Short mmCIF file of C-alpha atoms (C1' of nucleotides) in Angstrom, two decimals:
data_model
loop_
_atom_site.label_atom_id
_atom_site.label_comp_id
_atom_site.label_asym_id
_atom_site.label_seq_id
_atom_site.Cartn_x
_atom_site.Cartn_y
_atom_site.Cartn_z
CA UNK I 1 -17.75 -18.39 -4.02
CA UNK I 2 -17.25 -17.70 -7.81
CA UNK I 3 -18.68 -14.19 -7.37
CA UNK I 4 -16.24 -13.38 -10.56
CA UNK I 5 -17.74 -15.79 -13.00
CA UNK I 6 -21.51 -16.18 -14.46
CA UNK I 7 -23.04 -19.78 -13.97
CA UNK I 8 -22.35 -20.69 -17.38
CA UNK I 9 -18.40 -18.63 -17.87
CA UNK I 10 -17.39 -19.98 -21.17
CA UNK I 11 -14.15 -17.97 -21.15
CA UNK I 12 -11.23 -19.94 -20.59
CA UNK I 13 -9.53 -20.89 -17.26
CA UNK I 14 -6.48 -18.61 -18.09
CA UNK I 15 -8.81 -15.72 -18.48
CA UNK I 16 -11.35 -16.84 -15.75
CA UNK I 17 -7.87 -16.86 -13.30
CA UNK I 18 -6.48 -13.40 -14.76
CA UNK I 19 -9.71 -11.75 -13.89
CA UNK I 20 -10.08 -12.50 -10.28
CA UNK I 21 -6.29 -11.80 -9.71
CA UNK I 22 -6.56 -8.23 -11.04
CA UNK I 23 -9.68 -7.74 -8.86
CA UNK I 24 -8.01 -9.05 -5.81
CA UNK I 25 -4.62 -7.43 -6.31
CA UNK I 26 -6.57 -3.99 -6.79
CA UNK I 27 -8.30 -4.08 -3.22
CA UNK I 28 -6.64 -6.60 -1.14
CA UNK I 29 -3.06 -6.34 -2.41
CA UNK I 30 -1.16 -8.76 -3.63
CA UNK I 31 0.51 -9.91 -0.58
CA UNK I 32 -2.96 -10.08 0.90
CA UNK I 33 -4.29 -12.12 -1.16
CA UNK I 34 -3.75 -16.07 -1.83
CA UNK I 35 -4.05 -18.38 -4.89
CA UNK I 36 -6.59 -20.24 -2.78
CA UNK I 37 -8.71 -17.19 -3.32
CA UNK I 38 -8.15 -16.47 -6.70
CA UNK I 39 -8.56 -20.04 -7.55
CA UNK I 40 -11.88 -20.22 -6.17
CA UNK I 41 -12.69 -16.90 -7.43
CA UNK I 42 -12.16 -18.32 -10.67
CA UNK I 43 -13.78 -21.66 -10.18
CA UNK I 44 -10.39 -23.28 -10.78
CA UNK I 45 -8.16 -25.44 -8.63
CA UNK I 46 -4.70 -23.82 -7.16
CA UNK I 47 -2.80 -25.70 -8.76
CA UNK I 48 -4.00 -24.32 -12.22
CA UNK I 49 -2.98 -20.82 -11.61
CA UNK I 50 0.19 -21.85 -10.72
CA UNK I 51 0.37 -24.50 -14.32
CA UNK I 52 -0.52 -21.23 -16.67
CA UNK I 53 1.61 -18.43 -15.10
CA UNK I 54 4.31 -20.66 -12.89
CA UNK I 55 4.35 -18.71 -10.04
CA UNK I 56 2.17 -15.99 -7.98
CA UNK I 57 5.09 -13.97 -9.20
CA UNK I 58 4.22 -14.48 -12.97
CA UNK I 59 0.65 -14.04 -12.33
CA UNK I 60 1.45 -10.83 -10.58
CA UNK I 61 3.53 -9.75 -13.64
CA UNK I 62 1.05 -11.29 -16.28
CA UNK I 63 -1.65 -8.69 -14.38
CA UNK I 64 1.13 -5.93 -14.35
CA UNK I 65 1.75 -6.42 -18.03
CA UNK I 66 -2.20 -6.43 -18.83
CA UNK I 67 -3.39 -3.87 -17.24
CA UNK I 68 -0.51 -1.47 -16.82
CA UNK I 69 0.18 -2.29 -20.47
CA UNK I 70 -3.74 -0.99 -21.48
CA UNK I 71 -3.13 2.22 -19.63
CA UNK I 72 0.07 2.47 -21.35
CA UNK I 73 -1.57 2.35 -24.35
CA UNK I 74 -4.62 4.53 -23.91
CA UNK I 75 -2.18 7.48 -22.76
CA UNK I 76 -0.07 6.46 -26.30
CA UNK I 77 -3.24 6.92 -27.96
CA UNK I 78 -4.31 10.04 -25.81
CA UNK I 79 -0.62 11.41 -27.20
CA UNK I 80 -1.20 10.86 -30.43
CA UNK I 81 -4.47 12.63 -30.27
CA UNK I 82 -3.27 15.62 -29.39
CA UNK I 83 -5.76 15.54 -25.97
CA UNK I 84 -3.75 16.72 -23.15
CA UNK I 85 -6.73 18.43 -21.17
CA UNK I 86 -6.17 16.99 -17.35
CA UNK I 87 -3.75 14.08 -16.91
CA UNK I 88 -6.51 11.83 -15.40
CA UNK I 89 -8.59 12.14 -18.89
CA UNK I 90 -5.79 10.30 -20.25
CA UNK I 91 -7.00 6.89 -18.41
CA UNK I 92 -10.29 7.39 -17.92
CA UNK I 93 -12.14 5.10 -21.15
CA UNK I 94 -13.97 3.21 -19.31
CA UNK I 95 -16.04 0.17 -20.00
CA UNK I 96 -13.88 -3.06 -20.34
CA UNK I 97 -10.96 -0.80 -18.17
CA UNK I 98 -12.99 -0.56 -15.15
CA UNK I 99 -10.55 -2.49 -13.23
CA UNK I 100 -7.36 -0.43 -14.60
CA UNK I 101 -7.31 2.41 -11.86
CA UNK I 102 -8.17 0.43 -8.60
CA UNK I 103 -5.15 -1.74 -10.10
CA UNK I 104 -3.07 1.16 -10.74
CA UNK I 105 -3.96 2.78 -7.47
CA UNK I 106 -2.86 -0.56 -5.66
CA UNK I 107 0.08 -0.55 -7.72
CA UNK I 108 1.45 3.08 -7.01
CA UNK I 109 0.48 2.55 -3.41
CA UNK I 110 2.31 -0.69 -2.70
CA UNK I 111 5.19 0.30 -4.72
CA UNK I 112 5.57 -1.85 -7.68
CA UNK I 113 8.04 -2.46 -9.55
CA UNK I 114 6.70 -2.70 -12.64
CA UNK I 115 4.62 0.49 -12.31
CA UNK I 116 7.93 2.82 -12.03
CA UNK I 117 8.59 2.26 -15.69
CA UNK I 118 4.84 3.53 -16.13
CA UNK I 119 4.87 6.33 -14.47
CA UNK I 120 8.44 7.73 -16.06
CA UNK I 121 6.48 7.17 -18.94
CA UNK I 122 3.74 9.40 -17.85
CA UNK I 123 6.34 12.00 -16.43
CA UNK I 124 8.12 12.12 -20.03
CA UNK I 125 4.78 12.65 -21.88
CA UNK I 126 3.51 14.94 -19.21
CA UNK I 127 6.07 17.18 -19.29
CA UNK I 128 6.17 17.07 -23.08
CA UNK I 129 2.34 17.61 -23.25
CA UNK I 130 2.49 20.68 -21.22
CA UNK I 131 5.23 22.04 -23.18
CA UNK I 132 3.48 21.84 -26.13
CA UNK I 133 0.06 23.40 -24.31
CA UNK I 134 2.37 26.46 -23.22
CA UNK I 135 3.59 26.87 -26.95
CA UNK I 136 -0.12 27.07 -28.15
CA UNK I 137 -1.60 29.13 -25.36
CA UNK I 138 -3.43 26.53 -23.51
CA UNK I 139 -1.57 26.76 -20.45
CA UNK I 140 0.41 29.61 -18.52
CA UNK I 141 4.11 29.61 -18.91
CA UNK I 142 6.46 28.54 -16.14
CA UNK I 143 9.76 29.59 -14.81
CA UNK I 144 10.47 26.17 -13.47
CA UNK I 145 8.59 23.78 -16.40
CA UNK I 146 9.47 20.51 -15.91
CA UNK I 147 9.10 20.97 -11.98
CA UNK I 148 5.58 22.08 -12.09
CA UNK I 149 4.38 18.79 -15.08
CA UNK I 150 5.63 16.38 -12.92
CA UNK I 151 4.29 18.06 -9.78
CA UNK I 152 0.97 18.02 -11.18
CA UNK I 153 1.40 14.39 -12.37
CA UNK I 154 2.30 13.43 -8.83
CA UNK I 155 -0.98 15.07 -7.58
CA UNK I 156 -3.10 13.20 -10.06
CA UNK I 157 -1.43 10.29 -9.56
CA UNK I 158 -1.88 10.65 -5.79
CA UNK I 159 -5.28 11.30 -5.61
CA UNK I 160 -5.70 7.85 -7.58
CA UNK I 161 -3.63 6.66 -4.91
CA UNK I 162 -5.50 7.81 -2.71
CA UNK I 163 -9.22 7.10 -4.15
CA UNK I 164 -10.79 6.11 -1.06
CA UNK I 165 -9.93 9.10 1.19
CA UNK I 166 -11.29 11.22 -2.45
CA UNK I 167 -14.14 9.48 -2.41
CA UNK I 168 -15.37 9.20 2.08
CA UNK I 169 -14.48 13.35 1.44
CA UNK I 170 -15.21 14.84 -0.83
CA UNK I 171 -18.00 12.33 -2.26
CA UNK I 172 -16.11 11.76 -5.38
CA UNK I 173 -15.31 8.65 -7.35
CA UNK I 174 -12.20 9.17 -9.23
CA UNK I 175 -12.45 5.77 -10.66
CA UNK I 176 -15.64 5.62 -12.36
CA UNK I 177 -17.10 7.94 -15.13
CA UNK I 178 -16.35 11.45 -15.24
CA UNK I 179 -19.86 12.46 -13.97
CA UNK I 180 -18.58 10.78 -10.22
CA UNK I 181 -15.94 13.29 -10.06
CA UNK I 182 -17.41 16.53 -10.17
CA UNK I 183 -16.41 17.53 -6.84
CA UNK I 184 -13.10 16.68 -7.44
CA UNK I 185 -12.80 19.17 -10.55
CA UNK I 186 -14.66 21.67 -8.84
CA UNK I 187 -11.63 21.93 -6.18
CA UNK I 188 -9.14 21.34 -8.77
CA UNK I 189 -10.23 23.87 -11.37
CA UNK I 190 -10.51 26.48 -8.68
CA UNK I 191 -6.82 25.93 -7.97
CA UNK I 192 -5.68 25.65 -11.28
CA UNK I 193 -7.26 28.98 -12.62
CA UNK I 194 -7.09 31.15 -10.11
CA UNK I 195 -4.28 29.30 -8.42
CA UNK I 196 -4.26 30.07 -4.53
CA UNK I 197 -1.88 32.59 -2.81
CA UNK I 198 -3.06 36.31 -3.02
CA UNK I 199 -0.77 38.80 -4.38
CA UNK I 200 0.55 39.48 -0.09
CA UNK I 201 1.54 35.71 0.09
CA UNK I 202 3.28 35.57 -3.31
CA UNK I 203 6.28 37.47 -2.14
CA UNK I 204 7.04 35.34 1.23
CA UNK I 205 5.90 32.24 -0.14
CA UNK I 206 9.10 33.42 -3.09
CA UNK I 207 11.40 34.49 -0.41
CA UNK I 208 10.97 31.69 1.72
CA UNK I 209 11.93 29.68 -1.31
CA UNK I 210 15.02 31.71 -1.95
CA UNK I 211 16.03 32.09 1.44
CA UNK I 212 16.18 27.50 1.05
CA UNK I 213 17.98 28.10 -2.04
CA UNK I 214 20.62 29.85 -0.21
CA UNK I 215 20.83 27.91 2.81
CA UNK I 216 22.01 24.74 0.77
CA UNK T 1 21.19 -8.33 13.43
CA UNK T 2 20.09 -5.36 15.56
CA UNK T 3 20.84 -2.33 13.56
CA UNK T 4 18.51 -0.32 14.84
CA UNK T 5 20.36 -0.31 18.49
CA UNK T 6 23.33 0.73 19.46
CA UNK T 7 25.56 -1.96 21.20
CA UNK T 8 24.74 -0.56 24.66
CA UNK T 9 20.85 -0.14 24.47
CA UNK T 10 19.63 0.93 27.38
CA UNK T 11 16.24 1.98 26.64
CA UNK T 12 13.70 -0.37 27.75
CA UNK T 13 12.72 -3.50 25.49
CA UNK T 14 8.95 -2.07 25.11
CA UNK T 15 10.97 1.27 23.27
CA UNK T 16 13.38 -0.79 21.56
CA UNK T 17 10.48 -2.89 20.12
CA UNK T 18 7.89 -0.12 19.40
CA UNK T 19 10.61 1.94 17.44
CA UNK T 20 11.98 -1.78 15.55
CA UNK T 21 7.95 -2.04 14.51
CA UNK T 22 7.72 1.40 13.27
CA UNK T 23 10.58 1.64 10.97
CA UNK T 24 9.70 -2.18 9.62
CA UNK T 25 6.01 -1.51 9.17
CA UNK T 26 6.99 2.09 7.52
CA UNK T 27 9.24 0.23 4.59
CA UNK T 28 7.47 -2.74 4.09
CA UNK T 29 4.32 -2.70 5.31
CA UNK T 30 2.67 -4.58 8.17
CA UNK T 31 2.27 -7.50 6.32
CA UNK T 32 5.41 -7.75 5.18
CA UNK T 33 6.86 -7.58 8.30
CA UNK T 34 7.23 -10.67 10.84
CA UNK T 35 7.36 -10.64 14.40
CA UNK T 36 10.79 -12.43 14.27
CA UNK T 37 12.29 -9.46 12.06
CA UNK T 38 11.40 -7.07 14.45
CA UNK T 39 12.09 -8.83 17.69
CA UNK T 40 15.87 -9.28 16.22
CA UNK T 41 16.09 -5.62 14.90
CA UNK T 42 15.22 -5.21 18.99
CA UNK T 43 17.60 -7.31 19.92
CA UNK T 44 14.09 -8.96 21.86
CA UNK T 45 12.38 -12.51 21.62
CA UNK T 46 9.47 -12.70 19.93
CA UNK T 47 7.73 -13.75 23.06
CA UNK T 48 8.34 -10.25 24.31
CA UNK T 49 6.23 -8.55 21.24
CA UNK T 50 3.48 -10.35 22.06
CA UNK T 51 4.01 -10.38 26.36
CA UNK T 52 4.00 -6.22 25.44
CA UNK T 53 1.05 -5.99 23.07
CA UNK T 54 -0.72 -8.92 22.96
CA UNK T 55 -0.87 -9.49 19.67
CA UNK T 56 0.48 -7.76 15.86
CA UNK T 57 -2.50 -6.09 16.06
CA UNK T 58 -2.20 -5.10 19.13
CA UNK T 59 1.74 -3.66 18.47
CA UNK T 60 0.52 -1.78 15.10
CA UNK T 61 -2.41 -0.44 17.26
CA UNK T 62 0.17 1.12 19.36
CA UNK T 63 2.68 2.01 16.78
CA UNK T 64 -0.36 3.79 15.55
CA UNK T 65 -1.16 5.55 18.57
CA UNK T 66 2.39 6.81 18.98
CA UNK T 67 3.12 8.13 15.28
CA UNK T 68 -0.16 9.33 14.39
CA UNK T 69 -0.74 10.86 17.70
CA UNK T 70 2.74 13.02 17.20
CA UNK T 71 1.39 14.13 13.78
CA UNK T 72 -1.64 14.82 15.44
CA UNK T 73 -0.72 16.88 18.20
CA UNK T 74 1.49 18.80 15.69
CA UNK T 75 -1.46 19.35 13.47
CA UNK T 76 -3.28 21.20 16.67
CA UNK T 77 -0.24 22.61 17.70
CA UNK T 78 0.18 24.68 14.23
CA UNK T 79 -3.60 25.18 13.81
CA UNK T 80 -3.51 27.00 17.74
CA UNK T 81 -0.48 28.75 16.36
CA UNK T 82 -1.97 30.18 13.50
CA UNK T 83 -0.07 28.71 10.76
CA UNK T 84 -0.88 27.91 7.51
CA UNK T 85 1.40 28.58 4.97
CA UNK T 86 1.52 25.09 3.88
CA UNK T 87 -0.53 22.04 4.62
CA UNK T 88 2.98 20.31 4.78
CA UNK T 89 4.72 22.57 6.76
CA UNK T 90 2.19 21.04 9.75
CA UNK T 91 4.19 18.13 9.64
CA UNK T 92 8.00 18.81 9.30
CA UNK T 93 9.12 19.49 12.32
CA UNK T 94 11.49 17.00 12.08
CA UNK T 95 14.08 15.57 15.13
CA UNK T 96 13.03 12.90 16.78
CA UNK T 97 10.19 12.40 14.48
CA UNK T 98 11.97 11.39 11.58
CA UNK T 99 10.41 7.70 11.02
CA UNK T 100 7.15 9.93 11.17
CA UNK T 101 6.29 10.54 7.54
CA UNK T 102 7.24 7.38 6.23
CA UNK T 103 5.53 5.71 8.64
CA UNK T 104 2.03 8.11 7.56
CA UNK T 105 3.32 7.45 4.25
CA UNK T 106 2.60 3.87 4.19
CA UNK T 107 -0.24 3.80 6.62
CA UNK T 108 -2.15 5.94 3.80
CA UNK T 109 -1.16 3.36 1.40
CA UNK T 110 -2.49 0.56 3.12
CA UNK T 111 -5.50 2.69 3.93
CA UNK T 112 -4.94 1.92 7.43
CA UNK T 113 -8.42 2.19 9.43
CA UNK T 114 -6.79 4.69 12.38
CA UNK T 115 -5.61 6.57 9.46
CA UNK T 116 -8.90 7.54 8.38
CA UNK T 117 -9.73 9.35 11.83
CA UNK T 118 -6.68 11.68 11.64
CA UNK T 119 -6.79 12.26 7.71
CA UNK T 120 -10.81 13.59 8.50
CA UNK T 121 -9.45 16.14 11.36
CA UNK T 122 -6.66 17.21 9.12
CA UNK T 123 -9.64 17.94 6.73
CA UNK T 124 -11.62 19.86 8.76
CA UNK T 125 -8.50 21.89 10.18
CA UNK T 126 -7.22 22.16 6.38
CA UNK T 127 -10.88 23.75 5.18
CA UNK T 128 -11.46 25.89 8.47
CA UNK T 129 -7.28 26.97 8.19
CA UNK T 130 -8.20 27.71 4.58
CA UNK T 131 -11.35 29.76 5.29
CA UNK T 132 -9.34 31.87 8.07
CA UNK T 133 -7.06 32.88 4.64
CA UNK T 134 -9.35 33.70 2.58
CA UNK T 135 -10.89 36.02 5.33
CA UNK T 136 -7.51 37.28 6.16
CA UNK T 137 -6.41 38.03 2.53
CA UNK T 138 -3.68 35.22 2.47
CA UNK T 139 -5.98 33.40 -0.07
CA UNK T 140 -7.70 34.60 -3.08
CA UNK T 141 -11.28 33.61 -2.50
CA UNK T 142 -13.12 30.47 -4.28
CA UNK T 143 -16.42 29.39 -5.71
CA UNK T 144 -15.77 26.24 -3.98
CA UNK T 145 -14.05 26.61 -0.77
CA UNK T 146 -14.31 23.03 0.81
CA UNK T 147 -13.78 21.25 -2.38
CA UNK T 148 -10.87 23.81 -2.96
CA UNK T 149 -9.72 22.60 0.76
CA UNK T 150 -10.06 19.20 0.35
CA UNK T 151 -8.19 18.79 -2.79
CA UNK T 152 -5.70 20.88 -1.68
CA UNK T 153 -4.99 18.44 1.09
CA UNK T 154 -5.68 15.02 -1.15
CA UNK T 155 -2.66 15.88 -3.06
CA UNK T 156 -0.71 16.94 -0.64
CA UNK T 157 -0.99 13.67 1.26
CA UNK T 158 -1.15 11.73 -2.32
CA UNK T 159 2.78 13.45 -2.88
CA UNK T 160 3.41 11.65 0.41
CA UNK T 161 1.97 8.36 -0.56
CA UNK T 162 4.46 8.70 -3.13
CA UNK T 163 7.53 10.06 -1.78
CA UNK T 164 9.51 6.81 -3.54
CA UNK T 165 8.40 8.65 -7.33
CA UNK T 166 8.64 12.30 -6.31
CA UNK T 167 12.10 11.63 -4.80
CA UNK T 168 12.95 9.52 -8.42
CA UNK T 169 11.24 11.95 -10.45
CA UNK T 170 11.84 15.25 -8.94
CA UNK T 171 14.84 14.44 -6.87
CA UNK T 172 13.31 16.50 -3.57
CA UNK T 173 12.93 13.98 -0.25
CA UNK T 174 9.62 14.81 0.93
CA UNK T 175 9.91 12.88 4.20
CA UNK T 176 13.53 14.77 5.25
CA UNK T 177 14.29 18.14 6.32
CA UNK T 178 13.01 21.16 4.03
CA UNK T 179 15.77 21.96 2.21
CA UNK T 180 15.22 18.82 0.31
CA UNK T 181 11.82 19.61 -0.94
CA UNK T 182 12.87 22.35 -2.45
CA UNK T 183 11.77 21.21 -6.34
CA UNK T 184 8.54 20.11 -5.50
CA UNK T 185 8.20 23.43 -3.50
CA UNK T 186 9.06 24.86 -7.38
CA UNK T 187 6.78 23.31 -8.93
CA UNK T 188 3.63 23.79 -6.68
CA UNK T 189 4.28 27.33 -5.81
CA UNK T 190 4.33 27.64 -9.65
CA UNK T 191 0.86 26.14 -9.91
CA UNK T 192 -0.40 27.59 -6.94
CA UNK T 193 0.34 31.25 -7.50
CA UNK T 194 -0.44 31.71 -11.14
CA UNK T 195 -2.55 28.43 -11.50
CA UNK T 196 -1.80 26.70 -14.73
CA UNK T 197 -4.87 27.50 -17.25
CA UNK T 198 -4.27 30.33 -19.82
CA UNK T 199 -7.77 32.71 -20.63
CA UNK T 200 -8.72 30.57 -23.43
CA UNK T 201 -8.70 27.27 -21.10
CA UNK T 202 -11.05 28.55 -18.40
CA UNK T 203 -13.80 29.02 -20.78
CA UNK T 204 -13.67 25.49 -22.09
CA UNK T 205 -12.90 23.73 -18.65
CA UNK T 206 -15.76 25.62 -17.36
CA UNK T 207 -18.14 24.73 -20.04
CA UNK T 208 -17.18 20.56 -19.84
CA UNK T 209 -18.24 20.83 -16.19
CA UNK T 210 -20.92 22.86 -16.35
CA UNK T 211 -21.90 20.40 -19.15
CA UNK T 212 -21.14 17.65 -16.70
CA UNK T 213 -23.28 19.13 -14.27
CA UNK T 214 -26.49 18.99 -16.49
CA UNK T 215 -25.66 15.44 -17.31
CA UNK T 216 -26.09 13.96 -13.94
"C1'" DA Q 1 14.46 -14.75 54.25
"C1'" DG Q 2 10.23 -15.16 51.80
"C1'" DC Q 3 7.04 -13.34 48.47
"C1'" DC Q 4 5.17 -11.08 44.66
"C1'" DT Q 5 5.22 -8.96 40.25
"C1'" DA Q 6 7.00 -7.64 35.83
"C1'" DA Q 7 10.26 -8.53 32.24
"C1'" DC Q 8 11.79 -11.95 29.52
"C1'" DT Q 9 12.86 -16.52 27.14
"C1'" DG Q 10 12.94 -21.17 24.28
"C1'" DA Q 11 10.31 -24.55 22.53
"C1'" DA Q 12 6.31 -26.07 20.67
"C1'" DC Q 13 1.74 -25.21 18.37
"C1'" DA Q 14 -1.78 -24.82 14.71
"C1'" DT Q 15 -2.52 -22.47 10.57
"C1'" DT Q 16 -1.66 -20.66 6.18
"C1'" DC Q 17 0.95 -20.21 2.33
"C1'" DA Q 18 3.19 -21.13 -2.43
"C1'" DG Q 19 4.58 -24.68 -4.96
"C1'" DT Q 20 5.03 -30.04 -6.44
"C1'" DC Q 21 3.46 -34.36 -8.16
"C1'" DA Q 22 1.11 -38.11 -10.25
"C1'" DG Q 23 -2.48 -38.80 -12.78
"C1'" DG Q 24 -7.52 -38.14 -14.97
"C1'" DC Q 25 -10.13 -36.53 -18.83
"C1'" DA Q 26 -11.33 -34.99 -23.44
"C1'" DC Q 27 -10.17 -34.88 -28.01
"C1'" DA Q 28 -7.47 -35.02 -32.12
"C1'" DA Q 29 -3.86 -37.55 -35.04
"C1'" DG Q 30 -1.74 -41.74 -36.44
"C1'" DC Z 1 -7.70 -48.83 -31.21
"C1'" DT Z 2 -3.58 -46.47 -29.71
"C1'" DT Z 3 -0.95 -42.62 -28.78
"C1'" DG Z 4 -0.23 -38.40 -27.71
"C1'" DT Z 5 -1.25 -33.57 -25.96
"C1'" DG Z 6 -3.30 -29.67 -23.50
"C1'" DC Z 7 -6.15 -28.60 -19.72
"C1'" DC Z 8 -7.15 -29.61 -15.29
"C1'" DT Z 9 -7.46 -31.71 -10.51
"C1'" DG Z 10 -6.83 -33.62 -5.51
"C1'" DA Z 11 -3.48 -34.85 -2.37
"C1'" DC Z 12 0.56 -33.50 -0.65
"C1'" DT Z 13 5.09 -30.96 1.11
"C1'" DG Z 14 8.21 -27.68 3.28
"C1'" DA Z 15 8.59 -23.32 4.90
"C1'" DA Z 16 6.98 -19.35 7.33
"C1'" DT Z 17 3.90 -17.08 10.42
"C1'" DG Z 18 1.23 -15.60 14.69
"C1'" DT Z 19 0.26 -17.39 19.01
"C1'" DT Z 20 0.55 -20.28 23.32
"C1'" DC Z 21 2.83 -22.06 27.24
"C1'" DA Z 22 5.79 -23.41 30.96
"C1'" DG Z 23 9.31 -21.60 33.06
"C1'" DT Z 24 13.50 -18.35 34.43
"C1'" DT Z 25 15.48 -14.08 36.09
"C1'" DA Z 26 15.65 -9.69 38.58
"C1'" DG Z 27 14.10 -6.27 41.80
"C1'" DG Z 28 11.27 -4.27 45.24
"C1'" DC Z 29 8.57 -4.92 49.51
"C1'" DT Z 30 7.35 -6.89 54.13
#
DNA sequence: AGCCTAACTGAACATTCAGTCAGGCACAAG
DNA sequence: CTTGTGCCTGACTGAATGTTCAGTTAGGCT
């Protein structure tokens, strides 16, 4: 069925077909999922998808390059702005976007090429941002900087990843508005203030972490 | 060609096949994986798989049972122990259960249905293990324990999900032996002892989500 | 020896997939 | 009216996949 498309879907074929792909991709997968699908998704015969983007491969990389490319820009935009508040405020604008983090969730989980460029992206302007928020007070200093922005990238990141497990327990829905993911905040404010090892575990969380230094 | 056996095999074809399907399914996925691939990493005909199992499904249902059965049993085995440092830590014991990790890796990628089961006991033994802390001083205490818990373990298992960016980005191999983790231990440590917002952040993070809070 | 069972195989099977091909249809330009 | 020129389609192909099936081999038991 053309669950994708209104009766009367005056938006062209092209568009119609890019649509249902990025839906598909972001919850099947793109291996699980075939043009037949897409194609009747869209209300289009197979062998249209396969006339506007020559391949599954180019439709895979038209979705990469539309999606991956508006994230791209909203954290550009997010730079410029001088907003560097949590890492997953930089994507989450909504509206027209609501596909963009299922897709980027499938993405990071099945590997994609096309998303490492994005996310060394990310790590670059994550680590800057957070060099910057230490200069101006925002944010604690570090002795190991760069270690600790890209470790806290990698947990945002994962927990995108990882939306469904986020959302069956702790009730939150990282990829809708920022009202669905209170829980989530809750926990992750709680470690980020207060962080999470008392004073007694400090020292033999350190020399456990010395003691690995050494033994390389 | 049978790289995964040494010339003289002798284990029985059922091992030779289970441990071919493991390591396939861990790197690419159970899709991406055919029957034929594995039976010749086996050194097996594909008739075999299915005389064994019954079916793919039935041979991921058992690769399944066998990896995600170690990690559980070594989840209860720390928890009886009374160890908690690190939510990781549950998981490294390494040897013979080296395919292990990956395999967990990319069964929480796929959001694999038997992974589900074992990531909810790992949350419950993550929030009780974490309450036992608090009690015990090893913790500082929280205004939102099992949120605190849960988030604790998302992005844990998230840094798993992606091991392939935190080993390109950070350069520390989650899935190996501990002295390879060592600057993602850096970096969370960092976040986790001191936390990562300065006095003039907690006000405002606290206000947006006690402002989020109203909203809803 | 005879028998039974489990391990194992090669060949064939039906299905699904991405991709090809020849052509229809509408509409604008000459 | 004729000639394109995009957009679009149904019918088709070759390759790959999971599964079935008839049969072979080896070893233990009576």
């Amino acid at each position: 069925m053309d669950a994708a498309s209104t009766p009367a879907d005056d938006r062209t074929g092209r568009e119609r077909i890019l649509d249902a792909a990025i839906r598909r991709f972001a919850d099947q997968g793109v291996d699980g999922t075939s043009l037949r699908t897409i194609a009747a998704d869209a209300g289009v015969s197979q062998a249209l998808i396969v006339h506007h983007f020559g391949s599954k491969e180019g439709l895979r990389e038209a979705c990469d390059t539309h999606i991956l490319g508006a994230i791209r820009a909203q954290m550009r935009q997010a730079a410029a702005e001088g907003r560097d508040l949590d890492v997953l405020e930089t994507f989450r604008r909504r509206q027209e976007h609501a596909a963009a983090l299922p897709y980027l969730a499938r993405s990071l989980a099945e590997g994609a090429p096309s998303v490492v460029a994005l996310v060394d992206e990310l790590a670059d302007e994550t680590v800057r941002a957070m060099a910057d928020g230490v200069e101006n007070g925002t944010y604690v200093p570090s002795e190991h900087p760069r270690e600790r922005a890209l470790v806290l990238l990698i947990w945002s990141l994962g927990a995108i990843a990882l939306h469904d497990h986020v959302r069956r327990l702790l009730g939150a829905d990282l990829t809708g508005d920022p009202a669905g993911l209170l829980p989530y905040l809750r926990g992750a404010t709680d470690l980020l203030t207060d962080g999470l090892f008392s004073e007694a575990l400090r020292d033999r969380v350190r020399d456990a972490i010395t003691q690995l230094e050494q033994e390389r």
